[in-house]
């Protein structure tokens, strides 16, 4: 696949998700509780790569499904991702005043509204997944997709990762321990995106396993690259100050593995991700280029 | 239905839910993140009437369904209810240090763990609903039940009610306005319980509507009775101090309607609830006695 073709496809998927997200969370200026919708929109439509929706759509397409039928699920996973960012920024958690170069939700709307906007987005995700069925997906597959998302987001996945993250604050750890936390905190949702795309397309068990291998490697590479950018990145391009991990005395892959080893690990994980999709042949071109683009991203 | 028979049935339903909740949220002492499970259990297994699971089971049974197939959904709605109590007690919300006579979750486990235990319970609800299908329920009905729960819990239901509640703090309002907030904040989830029981049993549209009328009246009566008990109740029986609404200068049905009118409204709503189930005949005996028992409860 050509670079231009890849970029056009990436843009098309992201735009599909963007438009659908706007439909699912409309402005409700006439409702007395309109501040809730403003807060939901503020975080949901704040830009971002839309990596998780893109993975849902791309894996659905790769396994022969119709992307239109999975669009609600693609939006659902982005809503869950967004809720986790809002709650993560709260004073009792990371206490971050900024997110993507703008005030974080609780700075903009107050703590209670930020908490509730997060709760509402998490709930909305599960309200809209059944719409996949109305869009033509099989009911059994939709239930499977909902279960994948809930499991990845919950006490076996993302929330467990956040608890482990809190427990390990200010405690030295090994790279392996950090990988274990990240596998839950961010990896589980990347795997869920791939898994949901496969499930809704009715993929075979082999296809599901290949997708899972790809997503596991991609998710970890993404996390390591994040840490590399915090050292080597450009604050303006990133939209956030660099060096914050070191300043916060946070264990990162760069501090644990060193910069050279971190870069080498991103390279080898990206290779692993691409190899996992070899059985799909040329059809996997988009997802292979996606893995490359994540490894070489500057923001 | 005899009172003893009613009480035995009530106990049986509550115990079914209780046991299933313990299965769905086990102790995980060997996991490093076991504090998450302790916090989830602490609030989920803190007693309470299990009104919502009982309604799911009773309406399923009334409409000819098998209660075993809906047990996961009955647990799911209790998890959503419990998460809402945990988040409601947080310092940025009602800042309540006690719940059911014990320290609230954030007092016991810290704010971050309470936030995450709430998030995990909300997510778990949607993880376990698909288990209804494995227990024998039809996939389309399970999807419908999940959508009912999410809609009632989210930005059109409970969360909207909480936002409205915050917006109206320290503002005088009419009884009608208070009823509108309560219809969202607590009423929607009571209606969802009835609706989920009906949906999973494959109830007819007429049956669903009768159930909705019953639940609407029951939910409001429940709320008014709460306010009455805050004035007339016994602190020891209630497990919380009385008079807290007046002390907090909170708008209640008693302050807005007066005590006599509040009691009369509970009586008439209970009557409405029972009348809505008249088409079911004697089979609705349990749910009619449930409405009476809620109206005359002392805690």
Coordinates of C-alpha atoms in Angstrom, one line a residue:
Chain A
X1 CA 0.0 0.0 0.0
X2 CA 1.2 3.5 -0.9
X3 CA 1.8 6.1 1.8
X4 CA -0.8 8.4 0.3
X5 CA -3.3 5.6 0.0
X6 CA -2.7 4.7 3.6
X7 CA -3.1 8.3 4.8
X8 CA -6.4 8.7 2.8
X9 CA -7.8 5.5 4.3
X10 CA -6.7 6.5 7.8
X11 CA -8.4 9.9 7.3
X12 CA -11.6 8.2 6.0
X13 CA -11.8 5.9 9.0
X14 CA -11.1 8.7 11.5
X15 CA -13.7 10.9 9.9
X16 CA -16.3 8.1 9.9
X17 CA -15.8 7.8 13.6
X18 CA -15.7 11.5 14.2
X19 CA -19.1 12.1 12.4
X20 CA -20.7 9.2 14.2
X21 CA -19.5 10.4 17.6
X22 CA -21.1 13.7 16.9
X23 CA -24.3 12.0 16.1
X24 CA -24.3 9.8 19.2
X25 CA -23.5 12.8 21.5
X26 CA -25.4 15.7 20.1
X27 CA -25.5 19.2 21.6
X28 CA -28.6 19.4 23.8
X29 CA -28.8 23.2 24.4
X30 CA -32.5 23.1 25.2
X31 CA -32.1 20.7 28.1
X32 CA -31.5 22.1 31.5
X33 CA -28.7 19.5 32.0
X34 CA -26.9 20.7 28.8
X35 CA -23.7 21.2 30.7
X36 CA -23.4 17.4 30.8
X37 CA -23.5 17.2 27.0
X38 CA -21.0 20.0 26.7
X39 CA -18.6 18.2 29.0
X40 CA -19.1 14.9 27.2
X41 CA -18.4 16.6 23.8
X42 CA -15.5 18.7 25.1
X43 CA -13.5 15.6 25.8
X44 CA -14.9 13.3 23.2
X45 CA -14.4 15.7 20.3
X46 CA -11.0 17.0 21.4
X47 CA -9.1 15.5 18.5
X48 CA -6.8 12.6 19.1
X49 CA -5.8 9.8 16.8
X50 CA -9.0 7.8 17.0
X51 CA -6.6 4.8 17.0
X52 CA -9.2 2.5 18.7
X53 CA -12.1 3.2 16.3
X54 CA -9.7 2.9 13.3
X55 CA -8.6 -0.6 14.6
X56 CA -12.2 -1.7 15.0
X57 CA -13.0 -0.6 11.4
X58 CA -9.8 -1.9 9.9
X59 CA -10.0 -5.4 11.5
X60 CA -13.7 -5.6 10.5
X61 CA -12.8 -4.8 6.9
X62 CA -9.8 -7.2 7.0
X63 CA -12.0 -10.1 8.1
X64 CA -14.6 -9.4 5.4
X65 CA -17.2 -7.4 7.5
X66 CA -19.1 -4.3 6.5
X67 CA -17.6 -1.3 8.4
X68 CA -21.0 0.5 8.5
X69 CA -22.4 -2.3 10.8
X70 CA -19.5 -1.8 13.3
X71 CA -19.4 2.0 13.5
X72 CA -21.4 2.1 16.8
X73 CA -18.9 -0.2 18.4
X74 CA -16.0 1.8 17.0
X75 CA -17.6 4.9 18.7
X76 CA -18.3 2.9 21.9
X77 CA -14.6 2.1 22.4
X78 CA -13.6 5.7 21.9
X79 CA -16.2 6.7 24.5
X80 CA -14.7 4.3 27.0
X81 CA -11.2 5.5 26.2
X82 CA -12.3 9.2 26.7
X83 CA -14.1 8.5 30.0
X84 CA -10.9 6.9 31.3
X85 CA -8.9 10.0 30.4
X86 CA -11.4 12.2 32.2
X87 CA -11.4 10.1 35.4
X88 CA -7.6 9.7 35.2
X89 CA -7.1 13.5 35.2
X90 CA -9.2 14.0 38.3
X91 CA -7.5 15.5 41.4
X92 CA -7.8 12.2 43.3
X93 CA -6.1 10.4 40.4
X94 CA -3.3 12.0 38.4
X95 CA -4.5 15.5 39.1
X96 CA -3.7 16.8 35.6
X97 CA -4.8 20.3 34.8
X98 CA -4.2 19.9 31.0
X99 CA -5.1 17.4 28.4
X100 CA -4.2 17.8 24.7
X101 CA -3.2 21.4 25.3
X102 CA -6.5 22.4 26.9
X103 CA -7.8 22.5 30.4
X104 CA -8.8 19.0 31.6
X105 CA -12.5 18.3 32.1
X106 CA -12.6 19.1 35.8
X107 CA -10.7 22.4 35.3
X108 CA -13.2 23.4 32.6
X109 CA -16.5 22.1 34.2
X110 CA -15.7 21.4 37.8
X111 CA -15.0 18.1 39.5
X112 CA -18.6 16.8 39.8
X113 CA -19.4 17.5 36.2
X114 CA -16.2 15.9 35.0
X115 CA -16.9 12.8 37.1
X116 CA -20.5 12.6 35.7
X117 CA -19.4 13.2 32.1
X118 CA -17.0 10.3 32.4
X119 CA -19.7 8.1 33.9
X120 CA -22.1 9.1 31.2
X121 CA -19.6 8.4 28.4
X122 CA -18.8 4.9 29.8
X123 CA -22.6 4.2 30.0
X124 CA -23.2 5.6 26.6
X125 CA -20.7 3.2 25.1
X126 CA -22.9 0.3 26.2
X127 CA -26.1 2.1 25.1
X128 CA -24.9 2.4 21.5
X129 CA -23.3 -1.0 20.9
X130 CA -26.7 -2.6 20.4
X131 CA -27.1 -0.2 17.4
X132 CA -24.7 -2.4 15.5
X133 CA -27.5 -4.9 15.3
X134 CA -29.9 -2.3 13.8
X135 CA -27.0 -1.5 11.3
X136 CA -27.1 -5.1 10.2
X137 CA -24.7 -7.0 12.6
X138 CA -25.8 -10.4 14.0
X139 CA -27.1 -10.2 17.6
X140 CA -24.7 -12.9 18.9
X141 CA -21.7 -11.1 17.5
X142 CA -22.9 -7.8 19.0
X143 CA -23.2 -9.4 22.4
X144 CA -19.7 -10.9 22.0
X145 CA -18.4 -7.4 21.1
X146 CA -20.0 -5.8 24.1
X147 CA -18.5 -8.5 26.4
X148 CA -15.1 -7.9 24.9
X149 CA -15.3 -4.2 25.5
X150 CA -16.6 -4.5 29.1
X151 CA -14.0 -7.1 30.0
X152 CA -11.1 -5.0 28.6
X153 CA -12.3 -1.9 30.3
X154 CA -13.1 -3.4 33.7
X155 CA -11.6 -5.1 36.7
X156 CA -9.6 -7.6 34.5
X157 CA -8.3 -4.9 32.2
X158 CA -8.1 -1.1 32.3
X159 CA -9.4 -0.4 35.8
X160 CA -7.1 -3.1 37.2
X161 CA -4.2 -1.4 35.4
X162 CA -5.1 1.9 37.0
X163 CA -5.3 0.4 40.5
X164 CA -1.8 -1.2 39.9
X165 CA -0.5 2.1 38.6
X166 CA -1.6 3.8 41.9
X167 CA -0.2 1.0 44.0
X168 CA 3.2 1.3 42.3
X169 CA 3.5 5.0 42.5
X170 CA 6.8 6.1 43.9
X171 CA 7.9 2.5 44.0
X172 CA 10.8 1.2 41.8
X173 CA 9.9 -1.5 39.4
X174 CA 11.3 -3.6 36.6
X175 CA 10.5 -3.2 32.9
X176 CA 8.6 -6.4 33.1
X177 CA 6.4 -5.1 35.9
X178 CA 5.7 -1.9 34.0
X179 CA 4.8 -4.0 30.9
X180 CA 2.4 -6.0 32.9
X181 CA 0.6 -2.8 34.2
X182 CA 0.5 -1.3 30.7
X183 CA -0.8 -4.5 29.2
X184 CA -3.9 -4.0 31.5
X185 CA -4.0 -0.2 31.6
X186 CA -3.7 0.6 27.9
X187 CA -3.0 -2.7 26.1
X188 CA -6.3 -4.4 26.9
X189 CA -8.3 -1.7 25.2
X190 CA -6.1 -1.8 22.0
X191 CA -6.6 -5.6 22.0
X192 CA -10.3 -5.1 22.5
X193 CA -10.5 -2.8 19.5
X194 CA -9.0 -5.5 17.3
X195 CA -11.1 -8.2 18.9
X196 CA -14.3 -6.2 18.4
X197 CA -13.6 -5.7 14.8
X198 CA -13.0 -9.4 14.3
X199 CA -16.0 -10.5 16.4
X200 CA -18.5 -8.3 14.5
X201 CA -17.1 -9.5 11.1
X202 CA -17.4 -13.2 12.3
X203 CA -13.7 -13.8 12.1
X204 CA -12.3 -17.3 12.6
X205 CA -10.4 -18.3 15.8
X206 CA -7.1 -18.1 13.9
X207 CA -7.9 -14.6 12.6
X208 CA -8.9 -13.5 16.1
X209 CA -5.6 -14.8 17.5
X210 CA -3.5 -13.1 14.8
X211 CA -5.4 -9.8 15.5
X212 CA -4.7 -10.3 19.2
X213 CA -0.9 -10.8 18.6
X214 CA -0.8 -7.7 16.4
X215 CA -2.7 -5.6 18.9
X216 CA -0.6 -6.7 21.9
X217 CA 2.6 -5.8 20.1
X218 CA 1.2 -2.5 18.8
X219 CA -0.2 -1.5 22.2
X220 CA 3.2 -2.0 24.0
X221 CA 5.1 -0.3 21.2
X222 CA 2.7 2.6 21.4
X223 CA 3.4 2.9 25.2
X224 CA 7.1 2.8 24.8
X225 CA 7.1 5.3 22.0
X226 CA 5.1 7.6 24.3
X227 CA 7.9 7.4 26.9
X228 CA 10.5 8.1 24.1
X229 CA 8.6 11.1 23.0
X230 CA 8.4 12.5 26.5
X231 CA 12.3 12.6 26.3
X232 CA 12.9 13.3 22.7
X233 CA 9.7 14.9 21.4
X234 CA 8.9 18.4 20.6
X235 CA 6.6 20.1 23.1
X236 CA 4.8 22.1 20.5
X237 CA 4.1 19.1 18.2
X238 CA 3.0 17.1 21.2
X239 CA 0.8 19.8 22.6
X240 CA 2.2 19.1 26.1
X241 CA 5.5 19.8 27.9
X242 CA 8.2 17.2 27.5
X243 CA 10.3 15.8 30.4
X244 CA 7.2 15.5 32.7
X245 CA 7.9 11.8 33.4
X246 CA 11.4 12.5 34.7
X247 CA 10.1 15.5 36.6
X248 CA 7.4 13.4 38.2
X249 CA 10.0 10.7 39.0
X250 CA 7.8 8.2 37.1
X251 CA 9.1 4.8 36.1
X252 CA 9.2 4.8 32.2
X253 CA 10.6 2.4 29.6
X254 CA 13.3 5.0 28.9
X255 CA 14.5 5.1 32.5
X256 CA 14.2 1.3 32.9
X257 CA 15.6 0.1 29.5
X258 CA 17.6 3.2 28.3
X259 CA 16.8 5.2 25.2
X260 CA 18.6 2.9 22.7
X261 CA 17.0 -0.3 24.0
X262 CA 13.6 1.4 24.1
X263 CA 13.9 2.3 20.4
X264 CA 15.1 -1.2 19.6
X265 CA 12.1 -2.7 21.4
X266 CA 9.6 -0.4 19.5
X267 CA 11.2 -1.6 16.2
X268 CA 11.1 -5.3 17.1
X269 CA 7.5 -5.1 18.5
X270 CA 6.4 -3.3 15.3
X271 CA 8.0 -6.1 13.3
X272 CA 6.1 -8.7 15.4
X273 CA 2.9 -6.9 14.9
X274 CA 3.3 -6.9 11.1
X275 CA 4.4 -10.6 11.1
X276 CA 1.3 -11.6 13.0
X277 CA -0.8 -10.4 10.1
X278 CA 1.2 -12.3 7.4
X279 CA -1.5 -14.9 6.9
X280 CA -3.8 -12.1 5.6
X281 CA -1.4 -11.3 2.8
X282 CA -1.6 -7.9 1.1
X283 CA -5.0 -7.2 2.5
X284 CA -3.2 -6.4 5.8
X285 CA -1.3 -3.6 4.1
X286 CA -3.2 -0.8 5.9
X287 CA -2.7 -2.3 9.4
X288 CA 1.0 -2.9 8.7
X289 CA 1.5 0.7 7.7
X290 CA -0.5 1.7 10.8
X291 CA 1.9 -0.1 13.0
X292 CA 4.8 1.6 11.2
X293 CA 3.2 5.0 11.5
X294 CA 2.7 4.5 15.3
X295 CA 6.3 3.5 15.8
X296 CA 7.6 6.5 13.9
X297 CA 5.1 9.1 15.1
X298 CA 6.2 12.4 16.5
X299 CA 3.1 13.0 18.6
Chain B
X1 CA -51.0 -13.9 48.5
X2 CA -50.4 -14.3 52.2
X3 CA -47.9 -12.1 54.0
X4 CA -45.7 -15.1 55.0
X5 CA -45.7 -16.3 51.4
X6 CA -44.7 -12.8 50.2
X7 CA -41.9 -12.6 52.7
X8 CA -40.6 -16.0 51.7
X9 CA -40.6 -15.1 48.0
X10 CA -39.0 -11.8 48.7
X11 CA -36.3 -13.5 50.7
X12 CA -35.7 -16.1 48.0
X13 CA -35.3 -13.5 45.2
X14 CA -33.0 -11.4 47.4
X15 CA -30.9 -14.5 48.2
X16 CA -30.6 -15.6 44.6
X17 CA -29.3 -12.1 43.8
X18 CA -27.0 -12.0 46.8
X19 CA -25.4 -15.4 45.9
X20 CA -25.0 -14.5 42.2
X21 CA -23.4 -11.1 43.1
X22 CA -20.8 -13.0 45.2
X23 CA -20.1 -15.2 42.3
X24 CA -19.7 -12.4 39.9
X25 CA -17.4 -10.3 42.2
X26 CA -15.3 -12.9 44.0
X27 CA -12.5 -12.2 46.4
X28 CA -9.3 -12.0 44.6
X29 CA -6.8 -12.1 47.4
X30 CA -4.0 -13.5 45.3
X31 CA -4.1 -10.6 42.8
X32 CA -1.9 -7.6 43.6
X33 CA -4.9 -5.4 42.8
X34 CA -7.1 -7.2 45.4
X35 CA -8.0 -3.9 47.0
X36 CA -10.2 -3.2 43.9
X37 CA -12.2 -6.3 44.6
X38 CA -12.4 -5.6 48.3
X39 CA -13.8 -2.1 47.5
X40 CA -16.3 -3.6 44.9
X41 CA -17.5 -6.2 47.5
X42 CA -17.6 -3.7 50.4
X43 CA -20.3 -1.7 48.7
X44 CA -22.0 -4.4 46.6
X45 CA -22.5 -6.8 49.6
X46 CA -23.4 -4.1 52.2
X47 CA -26.9 -5.3 52.5
X48 CA -29.7 -3.2 51.1
X49 CA -33.2 -4.3 49.9
X50 CA -32.1 -5.6 46.5
X51 CA -35.2 -3.9 45.2
X52 CA -34.0 -3.7 41.6
X53 CA -32.9 -7.3 41.3
X54 CA -36.2 -8.4 42.9
X55 CA -38.1 -6.4 40.3
X56 CA -36.2 -7.9 37.4
X57 CA -36.8 -11.5 38.8
X58 CA -40.5 -10.8 39.7
X59 CA -41.4 -9.2 36.3
X60 CA -39.6 -11.9 34.4
X61 CA -41.6 -14.5 36.4
X62 CA -44.9 -12.6 35.9
X63 CA -44.4 -12.5 32.1
X64 CA -43.7 -16.2 32.0
X65 CA -39.9 -16.2 31.8
X66 CA -37.4 -18.4 33.6
X67 CA -35.8 -16.4 36.5
X68 CA -32.5 -18.3 36.2
X69 CA -31.9 -16.9 32.7
X70 CA -32.2 -13.3 33.9
X71 CA -30.2 -13.5 37.1
X72 CA -27.1 -11.9 35.5
X73 CA -29.2 -9.0 34.4
X74 CA -30.6 -8.7 38.0
X75 CA -27.1 -8.5 39.3
X76 CA -26.1 -6.1 36.6
X77 CA -28.7 -3.5 37.7
X78 CA -27.7 -3.9 41.3
X79 CA -24.0 -3.2 40.3
X80 CA -25.1 -0.1 38.4
X81 CA -27.1 1.1 41.5
X82 CA -24.1 0.4 43.8
X83 CA -21.7 2.3 41.5
X84 CA -24.0 5.3 41.6
X85 CA -24.0 5.3 45.4
X86 CA -20.2 5.1 45.6
X87 CA -19.7 8.0 43.2
X88 CA -22.6 10.0 44.8
X89 CA -20.8 9.8 48.2
X90 CA -17.5 11.2 46.8
X91 CA -16.3 14.5 48.2
X92 CA -16.9 16.3 44.9
X93 CA -20.5 15.1 44.9
X94 CA -22.5 14.7 48.2
X95 CA -19.4 14.3 50.3
X96 CA -21.1 11.7 52.5
X97 CA -18.8 9.9 55.0
X98 CA -21.3 7.3 55.9
X99 CA -23.5 4.9 53.9
X100 CA -25.7 2.2 55.6
X101 CA -24.1 2.9 59.0
X102 CA -20.6 2.2 57.7
X103 CA -17.9 4.5 56.4
X104 CA -18.5 5.3 52.7
X105 CA -16.2 3.8 50.1
X106 CA -13.8 6.7 49.8
X107 CA -13.5 6.9 53.6
X108 CA -12.7 3.2 53.8
X109 CA -10.5 2.8 50.7
X110 CA -9.4 6.4 49.7
X111 CA -10.9 8.5 46.9
X112 CA -9.1 7.0 44.0
X113 CA -10.0 3.5 44.9
X114 CA -13.6 4.4 45.5
X115 CA -13.7 6.1 42.1
X116 CA -12.2 3.1 40.4
X117 CA -14.4 0.6 42.3
X118 CA -17.5 2.5 41.0
X119 CA -16.1 2.5 37.5
X120 CA -15.4 -1.2 37.7
X121 CA -18.9 -2.0 39.0
X122 CA -20.5 0.0 36.2
X123 CA -18.3 -1.8 33.7
X124 CA -18.9 -5.2 35.3
X125 CA -22.6 -4.8 34.8
X126 CA -22.2 -4.8 31.1
X127 CA -19.7 -7.6 31.2
X128 CA -22.1 -9.9 32.9
X129 CA -25.4 -9.2 31.0
X130 CA -24.3 -11.3 28.0
X131 CA -24.2 -14.2 30.5
X132 CA -28.0 -14.2 30.3
X133 CA -27.6 -15.7 26.8
X134 CA -25.4 -18.5 28.1
X135 CA -28.1 -19.1 30.8
X136 CA -30.7 -19.6 28.0
X137 CA -32.1 -16.2 27.1
X138 CA -32.5 -15.1 23.5
X139 CA -29.7 -12.9 22.2
X140 CA -32.0 -10.2 20.8
X141 CA -33.8 -10.0 24.2
X142 CA -30.4 -9.7 26.0
X143 CA -29.3 -6.9 23.7
X144 CA -32.6 -5.1 24.4
X145 CA -32.1 -5.6 28.2
X146 CA -28.6 -4.2 28.0
X147 CA -29.8 -1.1 26.0
X148 CA -32.6 -0.5 28.6
X149 CA -30.1 -0.6 31.5
X150 CA -27.6 1.7 29.7
X151 CA -30.3 4.2 28.7
X152 CA -31.7 4.3 32.2
X153 CA -28.3 4.7 33.8
X154 CA -26.9 7.3 31.4
X155 CA -27.3 10.8 30.1
X156 CA -31.1 10.4 29.6
X157 CA -31.6 8.9 33.0
X158 CA -29.7 8.6 36.2
X159 CA -26.6 10.7 35.3
X160 CA -28.9 13.5 34.0
X161 CA -30.8 13.3 37.3
X162 CA -27.5 13.8 39.2
X163 CA -26.5 16.8 37.1
X164 CA -29.9 18.3 37.6
X165 CA -29.6 17.6 41.3
X166 CA -26.3 19.5 41.4
X167 CA -27.7 22.4 39.4
X168 CA -30.7 22.8 41.8
X169 CA -28.7 22.7 45.0
X170 CA -29.6 25.6 47.2
X171 CA -32.3 26.7 44.8
X172 CA -36.0 26.5 45.7
X173 CA -38.1 24.4 43.5
X174 CA -41.6 23.1 43.1
X175 CA -42.7 19.6 43.9
X176 CA -43.2 19.0 40.2
X177 CA -39.6 20.0 39.5
X178 CA -38.4 17.7 42.3
X179 CA -40.5 14.8 40.8
X180 CA -38.9 15.4 37.4
X181 CA -35.4 15.2 38.8
X182 CA -36.3 12.1 40.9
X183 CA -37.9 10.4 37.8
X184 CA -34.4 10.6 36.2
X185 CA -32.2 10.2 39.2
X186 CA -33.9 7.2 40.8
X187 CA -37.1 6.5 38.9
X188 CA -35.4 5.5 35.6
X189 CA -33.5 2.6 37.2
X190 CA -36.6 1.3 38.9
X191 CA -38.4 1.4 35.6
X192 CA -35.4 -0.3 33.9
X193 CA -35.6 -3.1 36.4
X194 CA -39.2 -3.8 35.5
X195 CA -38.4 -3.3 31.8
X196 CA -35.4 -5.7 31.8
X197 CA -37.5 -8.4 33.5
X198 CA -40.2 -8.0 30.8
X199 CA -37.7 -7.8 27.9
X200 CA -35.9 -11.0 28.9
X201 CA -39.2 -12.8 29.3
X202 CA -40.4 -11.7 25.9
X203 CA -43.3 -9.7 27.3
X204 CA -45.9 -8.1 25.0
X205 CA -46.0 -4.3 24.5
X206 CA -49.1 -4.1 26.7
X207 CA -47.3 -6.0 29.5
X208 CA -44.3 -3.8 29.1
X209 CA -46.5 -0.7 29.4
X210 CA -48.2 -2.0 32.5
X211 CA -44.9 -2.8 34.1
X212 CA -43.6 0.7 33.3
X213 CA -46.7 2.3 34.9
X214 CA -46.2 0.2 38.0
X215 CA -42.5 1.0 38.2
X216 CA -43.0 4.8 37.7
X217 CA -45.5 5.0 40.5
X218 CA -43.5 2.7 42.8
X219 CA -40.3 4.6 42.2
X220 CA -41.8 8.0 43.1
X221 CA -43.7 6.5 46.1
X222 CA -40.3 5.1 47.3
X223 CA -38.7 8.5 47.1
X224 CA -41.4 10.3 48.9
X225 CA -41.4 7.6 51.6
X226 CA -37.7 8.2 52.0
X227 CA -38.3 11.8 52.7
X228 CA -41.1 10.9 55.2
X229 CA -38.8 8.6 57.0
X230 CA -36.2 11.3 57.3
X231 CA -38.7 13.2 59.3
X232 CA -40.7 10.5 61.1
X233 CA -38.3 7.5 61.0
X234 CA -36.2 5.9 63.7
X235 CA -32.5 6.6 63.4
X236 CA -31.6 3.2 64.7
X237 CA -33.9 1.3 62.4
X238 CA -32.8 3.4 59.5
X239 CA -29.1 3.1 60.2
X240 CA -28.7 6.8 59.6
X241 CA -29.5 10.0 61.5
X242 CA -32.9 11.5 60.8
X243 CA -33.6 15.1 60.1
X244 CA -30.5 15.4 57.8
X245 CA -32.6 16.8 54.9
X246 CA -33.9 19.7 57.0
X247 CA -30.4 20.2 58.4
X248 CA -29.0 20.4 54.9
X249 CA -31.7 22.7 53.8
X250 CA -32.7 20.2 51.1
X251 CA -35.9 20.4 49.1
X252 CA -37.9 17.4 50.0
X253 CA -41.5 16.2 49.3
X254 CA -42.3 16.8 53.0
X255 CA -41.1 20.4 52.9
X256 CA -42.8 21.0 49.6
X257 CA -46.1 19.1 50.1
X258 CA -46.3 18.9 53.8
X259 CA -46.3 15.6 55.8
X260 CA -50.0 14.8 55.4
X261 CA -50.0 15.4 51.6
X262 CA -46.8 13.4 51.2
X263 CA -48.4 10.4 53.0
X264 CA -51.5 10.7 50.9
X265 CA -49.4 10.8 47.7
X266 CA -47.6 7.6 48.7
X267 CA -50.9 5.9 49.3
X268 CA -52.4 7.0 46.0
X269 CA -49.2 6.1 44.0
X270 CA -49.2 2.7 45.6
X271 CA -52.8 2.3 44.6
X272 CA -51.9 3.3 41.0
X273 CA -49.0 0.9 40.9
X274 CA -51.2 -2.0 41.9
X275 CA -54.0 -1.0 39.5
X276 CA -51.5 -1.0 36.6
X277 CA -51.0 -4.7 37.2
X278 CA -54.7 -5.6 37.3
X279 CA -54.6 -7.2 33.8
X280 CA -52.2 -9.9 35.2
X281 CA -54.8 -10.9 37.8
X282 CA -53.7 -12.9 40.8
X283 CA -50.3 -13.7 39.4
X284 CA -49.4 -10.1 40.2
X285 CA -50.0 -10.7 43.9
X286 CA -46.3 -10.6 44.8
X287 CA -45.6 -7.3 43.1
X288 CA -48.7 -5.7 44.6
X289 CA -47.6 -6.7 48.1
X290 CA -44.1 -5.4 47.2
X291 CA -45.7 -2.0 46.5
X292 CA -47.5 -2.1 49.8
X293 CA -44.4 -3.1 51.7
X294 CA -42.4 -0.3 50.2
X295 CA -45.1 2.3 51.1
X296 CA -45.3 1.1 54.7
X297 CA -41.6 0.4 55.2
X298 CA -39.9 1.8 58.3
X299 CA -36.4 1.8 56.7

